[in-house]
Amino acid sequence: GNTEDLISILSQVLDAGSQQSNEEQFPLHATEYYKLAKSSGDYLNRIQSVGYLIDYYGYMQNPDSTIHYMNEGFQIKDSVENRVSKLRYLSFLRNCFNAANNDKTGRISGQINSFNSDGMQFEDPTIKRLYEELEYLKDFDLSKLDATQVNEYPFVYANVWEGKNLLREYWDGHALQANEFEGMYNFFSQLKSKHQEWGWINSIWYIDRRIKEIEKYSMDPEYFGFGFTY
């Protein structure tokens, strides 16, 4: 019907645009997309719309709205995982991680950092839930994801993989190992059909980034466990 068509159009518009380049229209489209998806009971588009709003309000350094939409996503976790996929919920958590990591107001990042460094209790229950959900992303065994979903949406998977590994580095001090990097490189380089070209491009990007990471630590006296064979 008309609602489904409009949801599809808004999804494509938001996917093609960016909150940085269109600060006036982006939140209007994202909010309308969210309202339509919520009223239609469409959990895929609902969790995606929440992700767009978190991206926008995180970029605008509006922590109250960011936290509000994070909580909206947390409330539908079970429905998204059971009716859509775990991959899509983890992708939403990557949006949350990006917003928290780029929070310059301290409203979100401050409470997380205080808990990690000093064990101070959370003042805001949603930020406590955020911390728990980011731990869920950090510790999730990605090999247990539905292989069909991973193959259909390889770049969503790659985004989740990268978020998980950044959290492991930041919170656990675990540097990405050579075999972990090689696994992702092989994943990209072996993509077929419509994903093949962008798979090759992403392989080159990952190699370039890996070289720069290793160069950054090359003069450091402490060994971080890096390995590289390309």
GROMACS .gro file of C-alpha atoms in nm:
model
  230
    1GLY     CA    1   0.000   0.000   0.000
    2ASN     CA    2   0.091   0.368   0.016
    3THR     CA    3   0.252   0.333   0.361
    4GLU     CA    4   0.484   0.055   0.245
    5ASP     CA    5   0.580   0.255  -0.063
    6LEU     CA    6   0.655   0.564   0.144
    7ILE     CA    7   0.860   0.362   0.393
    8SER     CA    8   1.063   0.219   0.105
    9ILE     CA    9   1.120   0.563  -0.049
   10LEU     CA   10   1.226   0.720   0.282
   11SER     CA   11   1.461   0.431   0.351
   12GLN     CA   12   1.632   0.482   0.014
   13VAL     CA   13   1.650   0.860   0.057
   14LEU     CA   14   1.810   0.828   0.402
   15ASP     CA   15   2.047   0.556   0.288
   16ALA     CA   16   2.169   0.775   0.002
   17GLY     CA   17   2.195   1.096   0.205
   18SER     CA   18   2.389   1.202   0.512
   19GLN     CA   19   2.305   1.398   0.822
   20GLN     CA   20   2.611   1.618   0.769
   21SER     CA   21   2.516   1.736   0.420
   22ASN     CA   22   2.145   1.787   0.477
   23GLU     CA   23   2.090   1.888   0.837
   24GLU     CA   24   1.741   2.034   0.777
   25GLN     CA   25   1.578   1.756   0.574
   26PHE     CA   26   1.752   1.453   0.725
   27PRO     CA   27   1.580   1.459   1.070
   28LEU     CA   28   1.241   1.530   0.910
   29HIS     CA   29   1.274   1.231   0.680
   30ALA     CA   30   1.417   1.010   0.956
   31THR     CA   31   1.137   1.101   1.200
   32GLU     CA   32   0.868   1.037   0.939
   33TYR     CA   33   1.035   0.706   0.851
   34TYR     CA   34   1.039   0.610   1.220
   35LYS     CA   35   0.672   0.701   1.274
   36LEU     CA   36   0.555   0.508   0.969
   37ALA     CA   37   0.764   0.201   1.054
   38LYS     CA   38   0.643   0.204   1.415
   39SER     CA   39   0.275   0.236   1.321
   40SER     CA   40   0.302  -0.042   1.061
   41GLY     CA   41   0.471  -0.289   1.298
   42ASP     CA   42   0.767  -0.322   1.060
   43TYR     CA   43   1.059  -0.405   1.291
   44LEU     CA   44   1.329  -0.400   1.024
   45ASN     CA   45   1.252  -0.046   0.916
   46ARG     CA   46   1.179   0.057   1.275
   47ILE     CA   47   1.525  -0.042   1.402
   48GLN     CA   48   1.687   0.112   1.094
   49SER     CA   49   1.499   0.439   1.145
   50VAL     CA   50   1.608   0.452   1.509
   51GLY     CA   51   1.966   0.402   1.390
   52TYR     CA   52   1.937   0.699   1.153
   53LEU     CA   53   1.801   0.920   1.432
   54ILE     CA   54   2.081   0.815   1.667
   55ASP     CA   55   2.335   0.895   1.395
   56TYR     CA   56   2.179   1.237   1.343
   57TYR     CA   57   2.138   1.342   1.705
   58GLY     CA   58   2.480   1.201   1.790
   59TYR     CA   59   2.633   1.409   1.511
   60MET     CA   60   2.444   1.716   1.636
   61GLN     CA   61   2.568   1.653   1.994
   62ASN     CA   62   2.214   1.630   2.127
   63PRO     CA   63   2.253   1.362   2.397
   64ASP     CA   64   1.895   1.374   2.530
   65SER     CA   65   1.744   1.286   2.191
   66THR     CA   66   2.023   1.034   2.126
   67ILE     CA   67   1.949   0.858   2.456
   68HIS     CA   68   1.575   0.866   2.385
   69TYR     CA   69   1.613   0.680   2.056
   70MET     CA   70   1.869   0.439   2.199
   71ASN     CA   71   1.605   0.340   2.453
   72GLU     CA   72   1.349   0.301   2.175
   73GLY     CA   73   1.578   0.047   2.013
   74PHE     CA   74   1.653  -0.138   2.335
   75GLN     CA   75   1.281  -0.183   2.398
   76ILE     CA   76   1.234  -0.382   2.076
   77LYS     CA   77   1.548  -0.597   2.101
   78ASP     CA   78   1.363  -0.929   2.129
   79SER     CA   79   1.125  -0.845   1.844
   80VAL     CA   80   1.409  -0.742   1.613
   81GLU     CA   81   1.622  -1.046   1.693
   82ASN     CA   82   1.331  -1.290   1.661
   83ARG     CA   83   1.139  -1.136   1.370
   84VAL     CA   84   1.422  -0.978   1.169
   85SER     CA   85   1.772  -1.095   1.266
   86LYS     CA   86   2.040  -1.065   1.531
   87LEU     CA   87   2.260  -0.900   1.268
   88ARG     CA   88   2.020  -0.605   1.239
   89TYR     CA   89   2.008  -0.556   1.615
   90LEU     CA   90   2.388  -0.566   1.636
   91SER     CA   91   2.399  -0.310   1.355
   92PHE     CA   92   2.177  -0.083   1.564
   93LEU     CA   93   2.421  -0.127   1.855
   94ARG     CA   94   2.700  -0.013   1.625
   95ASN     CA   95   2.502   0.311   1.574
   96CYS     CA   96   2.479   0.343   1.953
   97PHE     CA   97   2.853   0.283   1.992
   98ASN     CA   98   2.937   0.547   1.733
   99ALA     CA   99   2.719   0.805   1.908
  100ALA     CA  100   2.861   0.725   2.252
  101ASN     CA  101   3.218   0.724   2.123
  102ASN     CA  102   3.173   1.064   1.954
  103ASP     CA  103   2.984   1.226   2.242
  104LYS     CA  104   3.163   1.550   2.327
  105THR     CA  105   2.907   1.665   2.584
  106GLY     CA  106   3.005   1.402   2.840
  107ARG     CA  107   2.638   1.323   2.902
  108ILE     CA  108   2.681   0.972   2.759
  109SER     CA  109   3.055   0.912   2.738
  110GLY     CA  110   3.124   1.060   3.082
  111GLN     CA  111   2.913   0.805   3.270
  112ILE     CA  112   3.058   0.513   3.072
  113ASN     CA  113   3.416   0.631   3.126
  114SER     CA  114   3.353   0.689   3.497
  115PHE     CA  115   3.216   0.337   3.534
  116ASN     CA  116   3.507   0.182   3.340
  117SER     CA  117   3.778   0.377   3.522
  118ASP     CA  118   3.642   0.427   3.874
  119GLY     CA  119   3.346   0.192   3.904
  120MET     CA  120   3.108   0.485   3.958
  121GLN     CA  121   2.743   0.385   3.927
  122PHE     CA  122   2.531   0.506   3.637
  123GLU     CA  123   2.301   0.801   3.701
  124ASP     CA  124   2.084   0.730   3.396
  125PRO     CA  125   1.929   0.381   3.363
  126THR     CA  126   1.930   0.407   2.983
  127ILE     CA  127   2.306   0.466   2.980
  128LYS     CA  128   2.346   0.165   3.211
  129ARG     CA  129   2.143  -0.035   2.958
  130LEU     CA  130   2.361   0.110   2.680
  131TYR     CA  131   2.672  -0.015   2.858
  132GLU     CA  132   2.519  -0.362   2.894
  133GLU     CA  133   2.416  -0.371   2.528
  134LEU     CA  134   2.762  -0.260   2.412
  135GLU     CA  135   2.906  -0.543   2.620
  136TYR     CA  136   2.663  -0.770   2.435
  137LEU     CA  137   2.805  -0.646   2.103
  138LYS     CA  138   3.165  -0.674   2.226
  139ASP     CA  139   3.127  -1.034   2.342
  140PHE     CA  140   2.890  -1.160   2.070
  141ASP     CA  141   3.017  -1.465   1.880
  142LEU     CA  142   2.970  -1.350   1.521
  143SER     CA  143   3.018  -1.704   1.390
  144LYS     CA  144   2.671  -1.782   1.528
  145LEU     CA  145   2.499  -1.529   1.301
  146ASP     CA  146   2.271  -1.658   1.026
  147ALA     CA  147   2.508  -1.718   0.730
  148THR     CA  148   2.233  -1.627   0.482
  149GLN     CA  149   2.197  -1.283   0.643
  150VAL     CA  150   2.575  -1.231   0.651
  151ASN     CA  151   2.609  -1.320   0.281
  152GLU     CA  152   2.312  -1.102   0.183
  153TYR     CA  153   2.430  -0.801   0.385
  154PRO     CA  154   2.810  -0.835   0.401
  155PHE     CA  155   2.876  -0.466   0.460
  156VAL     CA  156   2.630  -0.451   0.749
  157TYR     CA  157   2.819  -0.748   0.893
  158ALA     CA  158   3.154  -0.575   0.837
  159ASN     CA  159   3.032  -0.267   1.022
  160VAL     CA  160   2.926  -0.484   1.317
  161TRP     CA  161   3.258  -0.672   1.310
  162GLU     CA  162   3.452  -0.347   1.322
  163GLY     CA  163   3.243  -0.211   1.613
  164LYS     CA  164   3.291  -0.531   1.810
  165ASN     CA  165   3.668  -0.518   1.762
  166LEU     CA  166   3.693  -0.149   1.852
  167LEU     CA  167   3.508  -0.221   2.177
  168ARG     CA  168   3.743  -0.511   2.252
  169GLU     CA  169   4.037  -0.277   2.195
  170TYR     CA  170   3.900   0.013   2.400
  171TRP     CA  171   3.752  -0.185   2.691
  172ASP     CA  172   3.962  -0.503   2.703
  173GLY     CA  173   4.291  -0.383   2.556
  174HIS     CA  174   4.270  -0.651   2.287
  175ALA     CA  175   4.454  -0.548   1.971
  176LEU     CA  176   4.325  -0.699   1.647
  177GLN     CA  177   4.532  -1.009   1.573
  178ALA     CA  178   4.674  -1.113   1.237
  179ASN     CA  179   4.438  -1.411   1.201
  180GLU     CA  180   4.138  -1.191   1.283
  181PHE     CA  181   4.238  -0.935   1.023
  182GLU     CA  182   4.308  -1.204   0.764
  183GLY     CA  183   3.966  -1.358   0.827
  184MET     CA  184   3.794  -1.031   0.742
  185TYR     CA  185   4.024  -0.968   0.445
  186ASN     CA  186   3.937  -1.312   0.306
  187PHE     CA  187   3.567  -1.251   0.368
  188PHE     CA  188   3.576  -0.934   0.153
  189SER     CA  189   3.800  -1.071  -0.119
  190GLN     CA  190   3.582  -1.378  -0.170
  191LEU     CA  191   3.247  -1.198  -0.206
  192LYS     CA  192   3.066  -1.285  -0.529
  193SER     CA  193   2.804  -1.147  -0.764
  194LYS     CA  194   2.667  -0.799  -0.686
  195HIS     CA  195   2.899  -0.759  -0.386
  196GLN     CA  196   3.224  -0.859  -0.558
  197GLU     CA  197   3.348  -0.516  -0.671
  198TRP     CA  198   3.286  -0.347  -0.338
  199GLY     CA  199   3.435  -0.650  -0.165
  200TRP     CA  200   3.763  -0.594  -0.350
  201ILE     CA  201   3.753  -0.222  -0.273
  202ASN     CA  202   3.695  -0.291   0.096
  203SER     CA  203   3.984  -0.539   0.095
  204ILE     CA  204   4.217  -0.263  -0.023
  205TRP     CA  205   4.081  -0.021   0.236
  206TYR     CA  206   4.135  -0.275   0.514
  207ILE     CA  207   4.494  -0.341   0.404
  208ASP     CA  208   4.565   0.034   0.390
  209ARG     CA  209   4.416   0.087   0.736
  210ARG     CA  210   4.609  -0.211   0.876
  211ILE     CA  211   4.939  -0.074   0.745
  212LYS     CA  212   4.869   0.265   0.903
  213GLU     CA  213   4.780   0.100   1.237
  214ILE     CA  214   5.106  -0.094   1.238
  215GLU     CA  215   5.309   0.212   1.137
  216LYS     CA  216   5.154   0.404   1.428
  217TYR     CA  217   5.294   0.154   1.678
  218SER     CA  218   5.621   0.071   1.501
  219MET     CA  219   5.835   0.286   1.733
  220ASP     CA  220   5.647   0.199   2.050
  221PRO     CA  221   5.847  -0.008   2.303
  222GLU     CA  222   5.538  -0.205   2.404
  223TYR     CA  223   5.433  -0.497   2.185
  224PHE     CA  224   5.066  -0.484   2.090
  225GLY     CA  225   5.045  -0.822   1.919
  226PHE     CA  226   5.013  -0.694   1.565
  227GLY     CA  227   5.073  -0.928   1.276
  228PHE     CA  228   5.059  -0.869   0.904
  229THR     CA  229   5.133  -1.073   0.590
  230TYR     CA  230   5.007  -0.859   0.297
   0.00000   0.00000   0.00000
